[in-house]
CSV table of C-alpha atoms in Angstrom, one decimal:
chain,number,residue,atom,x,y,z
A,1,UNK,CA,-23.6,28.9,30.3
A,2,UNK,CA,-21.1,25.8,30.2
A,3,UNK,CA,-22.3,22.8,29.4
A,4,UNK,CA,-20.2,19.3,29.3
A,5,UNK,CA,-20.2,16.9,26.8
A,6,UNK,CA,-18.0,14.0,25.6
A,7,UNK,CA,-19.6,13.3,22.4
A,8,UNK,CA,-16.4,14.5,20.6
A,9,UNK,CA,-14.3,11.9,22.0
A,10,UNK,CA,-17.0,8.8,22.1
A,11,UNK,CA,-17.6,9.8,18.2
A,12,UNK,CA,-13.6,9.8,17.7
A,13,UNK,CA,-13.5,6.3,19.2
A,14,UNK,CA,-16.3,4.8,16.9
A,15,UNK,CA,-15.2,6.3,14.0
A,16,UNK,CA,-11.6,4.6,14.8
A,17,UNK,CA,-13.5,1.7,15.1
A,18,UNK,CA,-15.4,1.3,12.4
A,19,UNK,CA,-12.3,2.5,10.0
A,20,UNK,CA,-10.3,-0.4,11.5
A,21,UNK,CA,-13.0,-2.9,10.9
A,22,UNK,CA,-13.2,-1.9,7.0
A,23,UNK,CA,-9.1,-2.0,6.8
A,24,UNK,CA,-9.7,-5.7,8.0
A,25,UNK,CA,-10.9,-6.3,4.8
A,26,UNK,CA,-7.9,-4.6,2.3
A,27,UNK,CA,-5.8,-8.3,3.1
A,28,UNK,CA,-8.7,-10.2,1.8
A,29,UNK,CA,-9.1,-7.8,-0.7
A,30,UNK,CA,-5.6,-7.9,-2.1
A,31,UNK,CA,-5.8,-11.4,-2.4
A,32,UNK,CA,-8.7,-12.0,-4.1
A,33,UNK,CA,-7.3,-9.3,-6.8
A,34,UNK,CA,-4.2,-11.2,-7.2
A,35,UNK,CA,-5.8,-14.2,-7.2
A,36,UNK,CA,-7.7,-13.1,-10.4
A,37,UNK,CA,-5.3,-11.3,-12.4
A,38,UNK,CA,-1.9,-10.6,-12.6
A,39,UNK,CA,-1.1,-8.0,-10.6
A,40,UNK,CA,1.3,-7.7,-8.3
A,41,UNK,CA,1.7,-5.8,-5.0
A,42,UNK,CA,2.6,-2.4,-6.6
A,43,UNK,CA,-0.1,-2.8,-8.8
A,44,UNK,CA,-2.6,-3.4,-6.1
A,45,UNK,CA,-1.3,-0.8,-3.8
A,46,UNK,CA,-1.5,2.0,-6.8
A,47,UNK,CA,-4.7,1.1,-7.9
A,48,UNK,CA,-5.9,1.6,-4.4
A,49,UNK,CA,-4.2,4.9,-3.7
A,50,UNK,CA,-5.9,6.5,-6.9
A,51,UNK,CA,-9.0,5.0,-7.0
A,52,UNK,CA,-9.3,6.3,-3.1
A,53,UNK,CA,-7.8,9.7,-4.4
A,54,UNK,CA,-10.9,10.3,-7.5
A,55,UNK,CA,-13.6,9.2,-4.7
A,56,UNK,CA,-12.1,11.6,-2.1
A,57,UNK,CA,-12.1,14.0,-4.5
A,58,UNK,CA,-15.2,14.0,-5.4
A,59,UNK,CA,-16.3,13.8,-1.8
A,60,UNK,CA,-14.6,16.9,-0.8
A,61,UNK,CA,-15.9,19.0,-4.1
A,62,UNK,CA,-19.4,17.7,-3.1
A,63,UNK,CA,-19.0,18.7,0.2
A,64,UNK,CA,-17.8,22.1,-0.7
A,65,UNK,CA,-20.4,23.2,-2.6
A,66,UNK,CA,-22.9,22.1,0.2
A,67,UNK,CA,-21.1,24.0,2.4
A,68,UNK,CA,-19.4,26.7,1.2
A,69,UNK,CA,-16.4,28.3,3.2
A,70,UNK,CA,-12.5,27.7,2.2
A,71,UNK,CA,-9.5,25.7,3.6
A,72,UNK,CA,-7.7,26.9,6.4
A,73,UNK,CA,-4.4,28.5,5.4
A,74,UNK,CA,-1.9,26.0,5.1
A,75,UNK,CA,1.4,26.7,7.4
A,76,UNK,CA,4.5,24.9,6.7
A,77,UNK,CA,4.0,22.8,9.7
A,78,UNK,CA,0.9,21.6,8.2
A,79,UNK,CA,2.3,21.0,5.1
A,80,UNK,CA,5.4,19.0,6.5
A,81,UNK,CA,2.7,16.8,8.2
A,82,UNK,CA,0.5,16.4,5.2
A,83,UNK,CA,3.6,15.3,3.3
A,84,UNK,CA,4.3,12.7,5.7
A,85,UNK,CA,1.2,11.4,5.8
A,86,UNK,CA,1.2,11.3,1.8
A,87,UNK,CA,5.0,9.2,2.0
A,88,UNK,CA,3.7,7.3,5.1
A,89,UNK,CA,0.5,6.2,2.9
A,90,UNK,CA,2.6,5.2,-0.3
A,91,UNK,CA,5.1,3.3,1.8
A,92,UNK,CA,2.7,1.6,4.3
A,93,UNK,CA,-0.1,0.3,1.3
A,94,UNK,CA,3.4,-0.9,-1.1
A,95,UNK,CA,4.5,-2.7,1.9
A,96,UNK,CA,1.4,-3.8,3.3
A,97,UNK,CA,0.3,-5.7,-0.1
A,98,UNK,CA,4.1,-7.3,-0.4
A,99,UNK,CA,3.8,-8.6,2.8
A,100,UNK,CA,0.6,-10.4,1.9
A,101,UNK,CA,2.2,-11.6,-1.2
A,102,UNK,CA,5.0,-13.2,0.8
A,103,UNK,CA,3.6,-14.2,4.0
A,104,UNK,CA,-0.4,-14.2,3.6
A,105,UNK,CA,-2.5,-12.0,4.6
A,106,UNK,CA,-2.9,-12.8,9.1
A,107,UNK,CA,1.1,-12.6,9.2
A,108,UNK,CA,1.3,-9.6,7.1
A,109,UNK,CA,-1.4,-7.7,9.2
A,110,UNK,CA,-1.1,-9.1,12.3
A,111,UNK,CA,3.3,-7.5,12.4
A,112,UNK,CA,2.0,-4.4,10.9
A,113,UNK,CA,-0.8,-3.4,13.1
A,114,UNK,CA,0.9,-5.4,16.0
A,115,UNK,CA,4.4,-3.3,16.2
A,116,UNK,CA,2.3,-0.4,14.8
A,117,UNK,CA,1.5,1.1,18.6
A,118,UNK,CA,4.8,0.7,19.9
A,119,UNK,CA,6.1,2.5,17.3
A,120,UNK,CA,3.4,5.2,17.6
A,121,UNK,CA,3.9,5.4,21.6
A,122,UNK,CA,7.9,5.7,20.9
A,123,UNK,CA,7.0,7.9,18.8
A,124,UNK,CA,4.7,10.1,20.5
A,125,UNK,CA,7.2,10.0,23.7
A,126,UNK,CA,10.4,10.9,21.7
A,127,UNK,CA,8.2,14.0,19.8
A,128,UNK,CA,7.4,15.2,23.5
A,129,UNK,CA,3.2,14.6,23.5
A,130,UNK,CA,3.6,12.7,27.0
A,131,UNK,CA,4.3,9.1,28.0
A,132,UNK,CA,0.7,7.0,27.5
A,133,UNK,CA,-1.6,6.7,31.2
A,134,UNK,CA,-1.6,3.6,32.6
A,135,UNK,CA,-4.8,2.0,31.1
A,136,UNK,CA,-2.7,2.4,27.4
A,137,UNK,CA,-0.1,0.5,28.6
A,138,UNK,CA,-2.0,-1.8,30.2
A,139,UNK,CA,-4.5,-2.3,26.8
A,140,UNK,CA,-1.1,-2.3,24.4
A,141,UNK,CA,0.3,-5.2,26.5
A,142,UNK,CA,-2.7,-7.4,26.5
A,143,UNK,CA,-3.5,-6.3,22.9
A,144,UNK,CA,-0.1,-7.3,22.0
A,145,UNK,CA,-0.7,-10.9,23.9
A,146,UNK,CA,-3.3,-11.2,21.6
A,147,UNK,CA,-1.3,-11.1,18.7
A,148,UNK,CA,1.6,-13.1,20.0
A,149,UNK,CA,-1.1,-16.0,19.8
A,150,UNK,CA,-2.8,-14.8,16.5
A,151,UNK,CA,0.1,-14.7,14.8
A,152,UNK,CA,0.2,-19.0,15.3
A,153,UNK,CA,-2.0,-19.6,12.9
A,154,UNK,CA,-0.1,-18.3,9.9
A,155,UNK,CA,3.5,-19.4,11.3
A,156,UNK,CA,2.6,-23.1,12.5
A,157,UNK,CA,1.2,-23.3,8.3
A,158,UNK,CA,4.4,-22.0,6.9
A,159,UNK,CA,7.2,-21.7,8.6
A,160,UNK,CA,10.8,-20.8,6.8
A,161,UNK,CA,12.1,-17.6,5.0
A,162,UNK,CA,9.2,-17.0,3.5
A,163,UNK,CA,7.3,-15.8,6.6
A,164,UNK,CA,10.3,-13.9,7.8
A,165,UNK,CA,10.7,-12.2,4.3
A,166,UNK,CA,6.8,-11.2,5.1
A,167,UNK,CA,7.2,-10.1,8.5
A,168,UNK,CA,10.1,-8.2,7.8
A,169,UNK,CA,7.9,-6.4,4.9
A,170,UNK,CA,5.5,-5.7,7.4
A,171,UNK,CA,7.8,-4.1,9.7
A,172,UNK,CA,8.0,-1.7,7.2
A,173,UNK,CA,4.5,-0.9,6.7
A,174,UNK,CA,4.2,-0.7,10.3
A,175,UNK,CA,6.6,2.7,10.3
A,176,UNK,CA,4.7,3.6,7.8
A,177,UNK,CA,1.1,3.5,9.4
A,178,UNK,CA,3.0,5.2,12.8
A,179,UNK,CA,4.1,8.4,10.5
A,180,UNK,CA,0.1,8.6,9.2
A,181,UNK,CA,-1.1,8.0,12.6
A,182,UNK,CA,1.3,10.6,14.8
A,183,UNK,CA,1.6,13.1,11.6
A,184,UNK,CA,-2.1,13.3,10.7
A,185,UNK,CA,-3.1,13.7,14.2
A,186,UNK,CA,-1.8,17.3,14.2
A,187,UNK,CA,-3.5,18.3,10.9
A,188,UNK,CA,-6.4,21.4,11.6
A,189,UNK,CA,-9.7,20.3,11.2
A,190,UNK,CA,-10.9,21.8,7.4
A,191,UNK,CA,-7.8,20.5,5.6
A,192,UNK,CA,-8.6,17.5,3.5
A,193,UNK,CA,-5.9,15.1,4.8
A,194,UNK,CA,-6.8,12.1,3.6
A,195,UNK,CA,-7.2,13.8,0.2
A,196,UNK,CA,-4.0,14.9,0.4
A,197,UNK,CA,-2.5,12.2,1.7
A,198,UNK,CA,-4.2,9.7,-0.9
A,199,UNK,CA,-3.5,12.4,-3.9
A,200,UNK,CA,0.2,12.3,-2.7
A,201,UNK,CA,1.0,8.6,-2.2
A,202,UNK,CA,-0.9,8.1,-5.7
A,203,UNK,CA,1.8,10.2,-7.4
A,204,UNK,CA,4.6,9.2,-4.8
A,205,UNK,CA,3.6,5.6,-6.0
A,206,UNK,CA,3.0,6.3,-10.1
A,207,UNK,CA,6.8,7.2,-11.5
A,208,UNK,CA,7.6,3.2,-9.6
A,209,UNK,CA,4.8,1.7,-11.0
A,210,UNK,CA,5.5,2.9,-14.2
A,211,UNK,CA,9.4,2.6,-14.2
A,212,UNK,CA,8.7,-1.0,-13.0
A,213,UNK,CA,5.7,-1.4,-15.1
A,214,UNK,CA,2.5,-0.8,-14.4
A,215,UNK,CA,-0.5,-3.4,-15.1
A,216,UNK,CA,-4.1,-3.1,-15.3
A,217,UNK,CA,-6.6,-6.4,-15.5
A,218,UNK,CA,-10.2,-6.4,-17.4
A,219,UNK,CA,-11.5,-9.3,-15.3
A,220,UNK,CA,-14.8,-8.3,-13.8
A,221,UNK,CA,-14.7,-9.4,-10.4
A,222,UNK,CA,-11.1,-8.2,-9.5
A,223,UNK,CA,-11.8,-4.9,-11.2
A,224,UNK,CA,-15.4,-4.8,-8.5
A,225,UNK,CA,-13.1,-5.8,-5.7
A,226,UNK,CA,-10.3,-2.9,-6.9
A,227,UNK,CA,-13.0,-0.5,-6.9
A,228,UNK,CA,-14.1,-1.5,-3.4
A,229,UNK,CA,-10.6,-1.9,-2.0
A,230,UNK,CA,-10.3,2.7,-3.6
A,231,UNK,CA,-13.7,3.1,-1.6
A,232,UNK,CA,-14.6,1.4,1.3
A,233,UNK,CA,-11.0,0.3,3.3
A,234,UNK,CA,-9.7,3.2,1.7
A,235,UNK,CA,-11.9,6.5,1.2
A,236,UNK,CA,-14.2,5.9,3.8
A,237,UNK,CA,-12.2,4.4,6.5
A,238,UNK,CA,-9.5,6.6,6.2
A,239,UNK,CA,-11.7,9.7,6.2
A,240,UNK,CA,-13.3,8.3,9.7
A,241,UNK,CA,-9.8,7.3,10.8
A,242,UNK,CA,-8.8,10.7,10.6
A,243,UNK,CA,-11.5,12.7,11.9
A,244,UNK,CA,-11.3,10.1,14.3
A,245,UNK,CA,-7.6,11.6,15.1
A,246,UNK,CA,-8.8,14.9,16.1
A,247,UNK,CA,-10.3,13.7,19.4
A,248,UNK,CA,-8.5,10.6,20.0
A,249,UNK,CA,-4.6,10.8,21.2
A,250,UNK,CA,-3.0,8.3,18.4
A,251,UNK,CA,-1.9,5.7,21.1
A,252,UNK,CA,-5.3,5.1,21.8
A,253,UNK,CA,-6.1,5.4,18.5
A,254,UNK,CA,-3.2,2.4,17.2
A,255,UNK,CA,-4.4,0.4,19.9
A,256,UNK,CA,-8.2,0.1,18.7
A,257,UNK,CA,-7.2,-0.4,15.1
A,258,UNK,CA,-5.7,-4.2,16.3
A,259,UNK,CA,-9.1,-4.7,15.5
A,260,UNK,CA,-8.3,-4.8,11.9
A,261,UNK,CA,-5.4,-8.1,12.0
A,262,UNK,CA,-8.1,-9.7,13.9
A,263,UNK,CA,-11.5,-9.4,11.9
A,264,UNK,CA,-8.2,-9.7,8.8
A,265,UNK,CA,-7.7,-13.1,10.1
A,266,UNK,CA,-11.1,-13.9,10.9
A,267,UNK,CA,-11.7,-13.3,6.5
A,268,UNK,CA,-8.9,-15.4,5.8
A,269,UNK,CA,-10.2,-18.3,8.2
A,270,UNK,CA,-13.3,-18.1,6.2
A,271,UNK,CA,-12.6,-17.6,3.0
A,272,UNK,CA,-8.6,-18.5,2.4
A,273,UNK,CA,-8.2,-21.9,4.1
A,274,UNK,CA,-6.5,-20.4,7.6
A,275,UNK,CA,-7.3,-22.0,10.5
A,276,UNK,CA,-8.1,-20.6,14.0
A,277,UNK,CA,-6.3,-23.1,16.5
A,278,UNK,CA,-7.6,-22.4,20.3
A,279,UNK,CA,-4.6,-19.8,21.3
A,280,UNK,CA,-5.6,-18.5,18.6
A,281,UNK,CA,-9.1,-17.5,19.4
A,282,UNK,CA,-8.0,-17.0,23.2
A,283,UNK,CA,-6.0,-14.5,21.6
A,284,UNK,CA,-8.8,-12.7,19.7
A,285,UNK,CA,-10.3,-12.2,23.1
A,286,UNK,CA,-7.9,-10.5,24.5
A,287,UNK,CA,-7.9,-8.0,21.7
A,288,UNK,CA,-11.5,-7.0,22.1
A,289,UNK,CA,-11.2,-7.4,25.7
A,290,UNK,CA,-8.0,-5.1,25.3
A,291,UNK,CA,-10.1,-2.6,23.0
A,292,UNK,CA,-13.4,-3.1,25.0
A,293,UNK,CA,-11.5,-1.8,28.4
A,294,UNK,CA,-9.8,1.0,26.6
A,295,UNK,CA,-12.9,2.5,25.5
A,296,UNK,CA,-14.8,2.1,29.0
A,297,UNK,CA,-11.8,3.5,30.6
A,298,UNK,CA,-12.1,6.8,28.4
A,299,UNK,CA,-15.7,7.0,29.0
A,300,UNK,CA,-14.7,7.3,32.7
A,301,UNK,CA,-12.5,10.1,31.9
A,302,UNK,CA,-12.8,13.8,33.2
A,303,UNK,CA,-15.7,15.3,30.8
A,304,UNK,CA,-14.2,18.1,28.8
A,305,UNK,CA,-16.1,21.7,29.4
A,306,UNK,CA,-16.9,23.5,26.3
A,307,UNK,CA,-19.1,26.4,25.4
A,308,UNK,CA,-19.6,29.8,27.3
């Protein structure tokens, strides 16, 4: 007997959810690290990448002996995507934590995850998965109205090359988080992708850090917050981001994850002297509202039929 159910999908949505409200914390993060020792954006961005890598890890061998069962065989589509994912990770983390060196950390997240779903829905079109339904479109255009006015608070405090140095630093860790997002998205369920792709971008990232070279710091609380920065925004959210993937089209998917530049600027109103100006918060509101009408919309949606 078939019986409906759209728990797959509602789950997916969450789980993007909660993944980008931990990333809104890896800005904060960054800076706090820097702040307290003397290490730079590569630093920072390799640190995270292999401390997220060991967790993983240990995760997935965890896991595996719970479970039992193998990996599904790897085809070389599969491993084209996980190496794209692994490259898209090293790239978009290096360029992330520059940006936020340059710019701060609102600019620097608010261009990345603000071109981000452009790029994934030019992406998408130009790989042939389908032009995005009206409610997208309509939920990327608000969302990115949002930002327009977020992005006020950082540019009216510093304006000059040193924002546009940031933002164009951002643009690049924006193509990076569009390869993750459209590349993971195909990966079969059973491959570890966010081991892979952590495992990758740590050793994509290690012959740089080294050639340049590589720093460590012994000060307590930025070695706590590195630790945090491999686990929580990394590990975790990016295990629920990608699981996520599997039942959320990665349109939708880059759309709800503007929640990270806004709970990102929300942290550095808080905690790193930014200030919220009024477009600024009217521009908040449209990204939840923009989020918020996304998700009810997909609720509405057909219920898939499963089972026999």
């Amino acid at each position: 007997m078939s019986t409906p159910t759209t728990t797959p999908s509602r789950r997916g949505f969450l789980l993007v959810v909660l993944a980008s409200l931990c990333w809104g914390t890896s800005g904060f993060s960054g800076s706090v690290v820097a702040r307290r020792s003397d290490l730079g954006p590569l630093d920072i961005a390799w640190h995270r990448m292999a401390i997220g890598a060991v967790v993983l890890l240990a995760g997935f061998v965890i896991s595996r002996r719970r479970r039992g069962g193998g990996v599904p065989p790897l085809t070389r589509g599969t491993a084209v995507r996980l190496g794209l994912v692994a490259a898209g990770l090293a790239a978009y983390q290096l360029a992330y934590f520059a940006a936020v060196a340059t710019a701060g950390v609102s600019i620097a997240t608010l261009v990345a995850l603000g071109l981000a779903p452009l790029l994934i829905a030019l992406g998408a079109t130009a790989l042939g998965h389908g032009r995005p339904d009206r409610a997208t479109v309509v939920a990327l255009v608000v969302a990115l109205v949002g930002l327009v006015l977020l992005v006020g608070i950082s540019a009216g405090a510093d304006t000059g090359t040193t924002v546009v140095l940031g933002a164009l630093t951002a643009v690049g860790s924006a193509l990076g988080y569009a390869v993750v997002t459209l590349a993971g998205g195909g990966v079969p369920a059973g491959i570890p992708v966010t081991l892979v792709g952590f495992a990758g971008g740590a050793l994509l990232l290690t012959p740089v850090a080294l050639a340049v070279g590589l720093r460590f710091t012994a000060d307590p609380v930025a070695l706590g917050v590195l630790v945090y920065l491999g686990v929580v925004p990394s590990a975790l959210a990016y295990a629920m981001f990608f699981t996520g993937l599997r039942t959320v089209p990665g349109a939708v998917a880059s759309i709800v994850t503007l929640l990270e530049p806004l709970s990102a600027t929300v942290l550095a109103t808080a905690f790193l002297g930014e200030r919220l100006s009024p477009g600024a918060l009217a521009g908040g509101v449209l990204v939840l509202a923009a989020v918020a009408g996304l998700y009810a919309h997909r609720l509405r949606q057909p219920v898939p039929i499963t089972g026999a």
